[in-house]
Short mmCIF file of C-alpha atoms in Angstrom, two decimals:
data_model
loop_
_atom_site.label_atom_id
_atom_site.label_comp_id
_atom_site.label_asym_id
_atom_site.label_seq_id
_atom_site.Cartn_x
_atom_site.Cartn_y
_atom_site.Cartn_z
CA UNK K 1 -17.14 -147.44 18.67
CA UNK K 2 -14.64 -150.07 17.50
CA UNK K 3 -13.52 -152.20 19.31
CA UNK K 4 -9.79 -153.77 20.00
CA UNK K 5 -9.44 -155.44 15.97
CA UNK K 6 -6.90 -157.95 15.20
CA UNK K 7 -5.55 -159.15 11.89
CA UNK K 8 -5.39 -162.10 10.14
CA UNK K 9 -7.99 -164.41 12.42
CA UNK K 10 -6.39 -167.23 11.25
CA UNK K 11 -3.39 -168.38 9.75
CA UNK K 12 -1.03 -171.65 9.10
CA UNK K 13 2.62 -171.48 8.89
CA UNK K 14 5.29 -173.97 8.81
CA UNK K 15 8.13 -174.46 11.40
CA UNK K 16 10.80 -172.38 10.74
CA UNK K 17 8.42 -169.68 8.92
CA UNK K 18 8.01 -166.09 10.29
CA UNK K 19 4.32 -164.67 11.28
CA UNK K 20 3.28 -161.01 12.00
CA UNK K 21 -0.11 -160.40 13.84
CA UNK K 22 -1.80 -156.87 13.75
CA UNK K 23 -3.70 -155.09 16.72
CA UNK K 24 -5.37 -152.11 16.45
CA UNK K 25 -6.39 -150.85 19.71
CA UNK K 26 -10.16 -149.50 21.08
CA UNK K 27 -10.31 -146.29 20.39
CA UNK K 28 -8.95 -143.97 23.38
CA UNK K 29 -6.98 -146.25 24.49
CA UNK K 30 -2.85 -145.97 24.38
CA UNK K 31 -1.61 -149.31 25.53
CA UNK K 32 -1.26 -152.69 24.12
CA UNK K 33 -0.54 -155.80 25.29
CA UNK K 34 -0.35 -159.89 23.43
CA UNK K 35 -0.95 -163.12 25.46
CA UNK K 36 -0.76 -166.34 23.77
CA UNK K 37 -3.55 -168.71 24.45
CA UNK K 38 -2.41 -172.59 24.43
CA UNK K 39 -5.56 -174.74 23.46
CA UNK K 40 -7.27 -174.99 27.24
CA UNK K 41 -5.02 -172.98 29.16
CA UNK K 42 -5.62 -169.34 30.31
CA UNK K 43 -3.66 -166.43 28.58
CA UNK K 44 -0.13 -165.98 28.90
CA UNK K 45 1.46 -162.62 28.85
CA UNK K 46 3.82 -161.71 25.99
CA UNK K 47 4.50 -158.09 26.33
CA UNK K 48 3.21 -154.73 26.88
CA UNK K 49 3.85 -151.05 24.62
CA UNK K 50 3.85 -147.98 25.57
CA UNK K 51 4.78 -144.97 23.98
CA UNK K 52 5.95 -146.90 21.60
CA UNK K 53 8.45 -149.14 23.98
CA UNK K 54 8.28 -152.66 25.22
CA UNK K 55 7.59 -151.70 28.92
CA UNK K 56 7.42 -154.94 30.21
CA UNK K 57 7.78 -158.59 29.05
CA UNK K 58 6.92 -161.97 30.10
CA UNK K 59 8.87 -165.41 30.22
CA UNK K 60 8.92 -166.01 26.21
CA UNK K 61 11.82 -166.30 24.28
CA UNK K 62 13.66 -163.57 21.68
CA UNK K 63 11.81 -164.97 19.04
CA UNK K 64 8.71 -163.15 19.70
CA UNK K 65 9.29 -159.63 19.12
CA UNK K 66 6.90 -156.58 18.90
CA UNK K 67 6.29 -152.71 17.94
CA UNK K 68 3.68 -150.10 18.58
CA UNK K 69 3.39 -147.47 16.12
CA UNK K 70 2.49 -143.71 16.44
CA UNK K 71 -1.17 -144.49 16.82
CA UNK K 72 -0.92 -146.99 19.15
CA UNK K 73 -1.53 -149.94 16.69
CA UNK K 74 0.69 -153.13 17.48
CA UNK K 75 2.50 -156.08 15.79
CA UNK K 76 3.39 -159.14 17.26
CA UNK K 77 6.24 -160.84 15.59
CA UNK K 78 7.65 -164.53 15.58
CA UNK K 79 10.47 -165.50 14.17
CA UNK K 80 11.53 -169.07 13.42
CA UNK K 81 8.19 -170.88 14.79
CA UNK K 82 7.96 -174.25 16.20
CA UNK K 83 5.26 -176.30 16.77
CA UNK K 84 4.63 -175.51 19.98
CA UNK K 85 3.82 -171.82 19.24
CA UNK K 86 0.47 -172.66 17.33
CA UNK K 87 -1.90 -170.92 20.15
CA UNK K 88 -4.81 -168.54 20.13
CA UNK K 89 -3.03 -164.80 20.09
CA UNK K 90 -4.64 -162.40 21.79
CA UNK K 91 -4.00 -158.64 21.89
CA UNK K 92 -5.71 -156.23 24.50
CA UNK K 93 -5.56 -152.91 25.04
CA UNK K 94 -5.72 -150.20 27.95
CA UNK K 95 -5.43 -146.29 29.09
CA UNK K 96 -1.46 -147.06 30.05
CA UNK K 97 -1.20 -143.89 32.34
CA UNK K 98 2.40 -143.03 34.03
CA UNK K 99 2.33 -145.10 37.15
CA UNK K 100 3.15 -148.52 37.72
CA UNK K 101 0.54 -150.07 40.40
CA UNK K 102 -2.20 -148.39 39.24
CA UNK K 103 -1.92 -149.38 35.52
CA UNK K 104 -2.20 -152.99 36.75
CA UNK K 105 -5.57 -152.26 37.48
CA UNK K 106 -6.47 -150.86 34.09
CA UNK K 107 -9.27 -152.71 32.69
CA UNK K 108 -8.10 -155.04 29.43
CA UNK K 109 -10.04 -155.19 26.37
CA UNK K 110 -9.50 -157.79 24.17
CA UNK K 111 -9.17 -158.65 20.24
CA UNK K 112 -11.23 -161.80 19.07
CA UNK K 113 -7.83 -163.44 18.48
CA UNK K 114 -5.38 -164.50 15.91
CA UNK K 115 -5.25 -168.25 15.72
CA UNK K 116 -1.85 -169.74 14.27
CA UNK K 117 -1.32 -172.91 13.81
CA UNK K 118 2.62 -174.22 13.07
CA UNK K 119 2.52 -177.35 11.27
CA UNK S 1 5.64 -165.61 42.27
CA UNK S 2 2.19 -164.56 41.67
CA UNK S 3 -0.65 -167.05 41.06
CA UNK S 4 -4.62 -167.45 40.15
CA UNK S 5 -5.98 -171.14 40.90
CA UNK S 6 -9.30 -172.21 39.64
CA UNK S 7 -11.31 -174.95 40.06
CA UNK S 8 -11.54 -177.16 36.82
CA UNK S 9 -14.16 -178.13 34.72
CA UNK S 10 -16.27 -178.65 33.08
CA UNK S 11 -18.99 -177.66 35.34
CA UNK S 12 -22.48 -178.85 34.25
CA UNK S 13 -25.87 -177.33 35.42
CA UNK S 14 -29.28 -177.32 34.42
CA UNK S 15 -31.04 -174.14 33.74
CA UNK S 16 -32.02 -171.65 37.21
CA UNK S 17 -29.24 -174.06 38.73
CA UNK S 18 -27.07 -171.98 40.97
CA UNK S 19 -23.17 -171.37 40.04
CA UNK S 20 -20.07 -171.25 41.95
CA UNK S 21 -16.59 -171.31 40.23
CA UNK S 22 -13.58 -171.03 42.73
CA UNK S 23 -11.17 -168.82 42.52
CA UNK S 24 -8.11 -168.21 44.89
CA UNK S 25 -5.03 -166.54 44.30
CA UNK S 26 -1.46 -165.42 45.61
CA UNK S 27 -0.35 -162.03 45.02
CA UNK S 28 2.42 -159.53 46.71
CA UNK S 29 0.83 -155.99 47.29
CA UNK S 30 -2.88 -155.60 46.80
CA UNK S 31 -4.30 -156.53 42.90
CA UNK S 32 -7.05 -155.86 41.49
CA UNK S 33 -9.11 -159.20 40.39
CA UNK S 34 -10.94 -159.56 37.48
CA UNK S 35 -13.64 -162.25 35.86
CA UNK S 36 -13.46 -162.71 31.98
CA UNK S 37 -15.56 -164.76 29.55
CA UNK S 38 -14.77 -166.24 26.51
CA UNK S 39 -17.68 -167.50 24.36
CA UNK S 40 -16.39 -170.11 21.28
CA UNK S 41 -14.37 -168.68 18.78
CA UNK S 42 -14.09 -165.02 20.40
CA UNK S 43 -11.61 -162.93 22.84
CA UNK S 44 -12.14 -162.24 26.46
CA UNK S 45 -14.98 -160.15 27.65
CA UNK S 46 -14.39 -158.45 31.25
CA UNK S 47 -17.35 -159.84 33.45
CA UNK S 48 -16.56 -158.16 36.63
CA UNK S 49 -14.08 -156.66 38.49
CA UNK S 50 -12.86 -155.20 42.22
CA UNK S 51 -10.30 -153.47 43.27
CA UNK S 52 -9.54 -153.53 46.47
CA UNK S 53 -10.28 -155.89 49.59
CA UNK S 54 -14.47 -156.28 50.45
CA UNK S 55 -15.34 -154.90 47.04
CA UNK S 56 -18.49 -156.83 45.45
CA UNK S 57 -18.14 -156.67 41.34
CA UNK S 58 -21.59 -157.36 39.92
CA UNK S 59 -22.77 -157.79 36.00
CA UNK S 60 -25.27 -159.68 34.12
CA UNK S 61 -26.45 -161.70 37.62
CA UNK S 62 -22.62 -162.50 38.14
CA UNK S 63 -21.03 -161.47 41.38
CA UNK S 64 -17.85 -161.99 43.00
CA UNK S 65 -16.63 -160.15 46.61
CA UNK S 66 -12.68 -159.81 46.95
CA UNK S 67 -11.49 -161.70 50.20
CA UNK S 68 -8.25 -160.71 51.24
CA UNK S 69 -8.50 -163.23 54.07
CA UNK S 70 -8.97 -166.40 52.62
CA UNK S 71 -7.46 -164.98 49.11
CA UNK S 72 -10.21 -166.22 46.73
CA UNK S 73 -12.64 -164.23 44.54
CA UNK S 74 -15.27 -167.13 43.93
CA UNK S 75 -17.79 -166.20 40.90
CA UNK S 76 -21.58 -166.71 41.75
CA UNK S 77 -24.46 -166.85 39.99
CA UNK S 78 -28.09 -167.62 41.50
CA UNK S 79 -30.25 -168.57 38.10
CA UNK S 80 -27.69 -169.76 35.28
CA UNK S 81 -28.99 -169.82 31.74
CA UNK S 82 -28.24 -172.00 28.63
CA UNK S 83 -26.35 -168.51 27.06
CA UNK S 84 -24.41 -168.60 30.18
CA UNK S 85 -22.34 -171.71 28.40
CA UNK S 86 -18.36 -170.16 27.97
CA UNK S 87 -15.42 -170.80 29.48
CA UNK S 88 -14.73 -168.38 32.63
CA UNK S 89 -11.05 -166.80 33.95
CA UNK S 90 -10.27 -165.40 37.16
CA UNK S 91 -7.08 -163.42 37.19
CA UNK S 92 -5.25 -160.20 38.95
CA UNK S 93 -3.24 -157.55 37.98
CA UNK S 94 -1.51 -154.86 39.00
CA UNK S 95 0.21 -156.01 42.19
CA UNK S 96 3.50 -155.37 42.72
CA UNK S 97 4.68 -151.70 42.01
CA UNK S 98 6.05 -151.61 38.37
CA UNK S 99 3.80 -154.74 37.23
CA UNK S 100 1.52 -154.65 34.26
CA UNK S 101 0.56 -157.74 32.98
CA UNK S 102 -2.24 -159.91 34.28
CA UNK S 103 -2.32 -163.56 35.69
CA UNK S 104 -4.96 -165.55 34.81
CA UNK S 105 -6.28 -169.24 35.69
CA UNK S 106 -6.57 -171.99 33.24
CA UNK S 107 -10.11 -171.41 33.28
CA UNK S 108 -13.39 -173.10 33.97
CA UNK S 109 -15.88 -174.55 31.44
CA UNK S 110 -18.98 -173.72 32.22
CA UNK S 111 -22.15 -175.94 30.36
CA UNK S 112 -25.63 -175.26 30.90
CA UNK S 113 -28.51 -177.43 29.74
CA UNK S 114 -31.85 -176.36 28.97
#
């Protein structure tokens, strides 16, 4: 059984460049969600899809942008990237279900990672 | 807002030593709280969990007991071993009603010498 699989595992851009990172999610699972991961810092969440929607979204800026598609896979988009984005990208998914407290306490499993470093 | 504190590291131990790594957090409703690993070079691995307060998550010699009193959710270990070496996060989700992401701390480093 496969596990949460995330594409490329590493890449280098430039500032000002554009990056796409691609999750594909465990299998039975329905619900993804990227956290960046600054060099010795714990993961920060990004966003969350469901159903195809951004259901929720942490404190990062427009330039970070997502999708699900129709089988659940993800992309993580950044537009315009600064130095400051270079960080380990992680991608984990769930079993979203319908309610709001209890989804909280879905158990996350995680992707190895996309590293990106913005020179 | 909500909040996971842990103690830093690195943490250094001989083999059989016995581990603590503190944990604490701040949280509105009740969260779940979680321990993850991350060996070098890979994702996060769920270690343990509980749900709810007095709950004792167990795994691999690992335990951790939610205490809603003091608000911590310390990770113990009574023999560590050298494969034991990773980095360790606490964090919580699921607290207030509508919330899904997950809080986690900045992590501990965790060394273990043969």
């Amino acid at each position: 059984d496969a596990g949460v699989t995330q594409s490329p595992t590493h890449l280098i851009k430039t500032r000002g460049q554009q990056v796409t990172l691609r999750c594909s999610p465990k299998s039975g699972h329905d619900t993804v969600s990227w956290y960046q991961q600054a060099l010795g810092q714990g993961p920060q969440f990004i966003f969350q899809y469901y159903e195809e929607e951004e259901r929720q979204r942490g404190n990062f800026p427009d330039r970070f942008s997502g999708h699900q598609f129709p089988n659940y896979s993800s992309e993580l988009n950044v537009n315009a990237l600064l130095l400051g984005d270079s960080a380990l990208y992680l991608c984990a998914s769930s079993r979203g279900g319908r309610t709001g407290i209890n989804s909280g306490a879905n158990v996350l499993t995680f992707g190895a990672g996309s590293r990106l470093t913005v020179l | 807002g909500d909040s996971v504190t842990q103690m830093e590291g690195p943490v250094t131990l001989s083999e059989e030593a016995f581990l603590t790594i503190n944990c604490t957090y701040t949280a509105t409703g009740y969260p779940s709280l979680f321990w993850y690993v991350q060996y070098p070079g890979e994702g996060l691995q769920l270690l343990l969990k509980a749900t709810k307060a007095d709950d004792k998550g167990s795994n691999k010699g690992f335990e951790a007991t939610y205490r809603k009193e003091t608000t911590s959710f310390h990770l113990e270990k009574g023999s560590v071993q050298v494969s034991d070496s990773a980095v360790y996060f606490c964090a919580l989700g699921g607290t207030t009603s509508g919330t899904y992401k997950y809080i986690f701390g900045t992590g501990t480093r965790l060394k273990v010498l043969a």
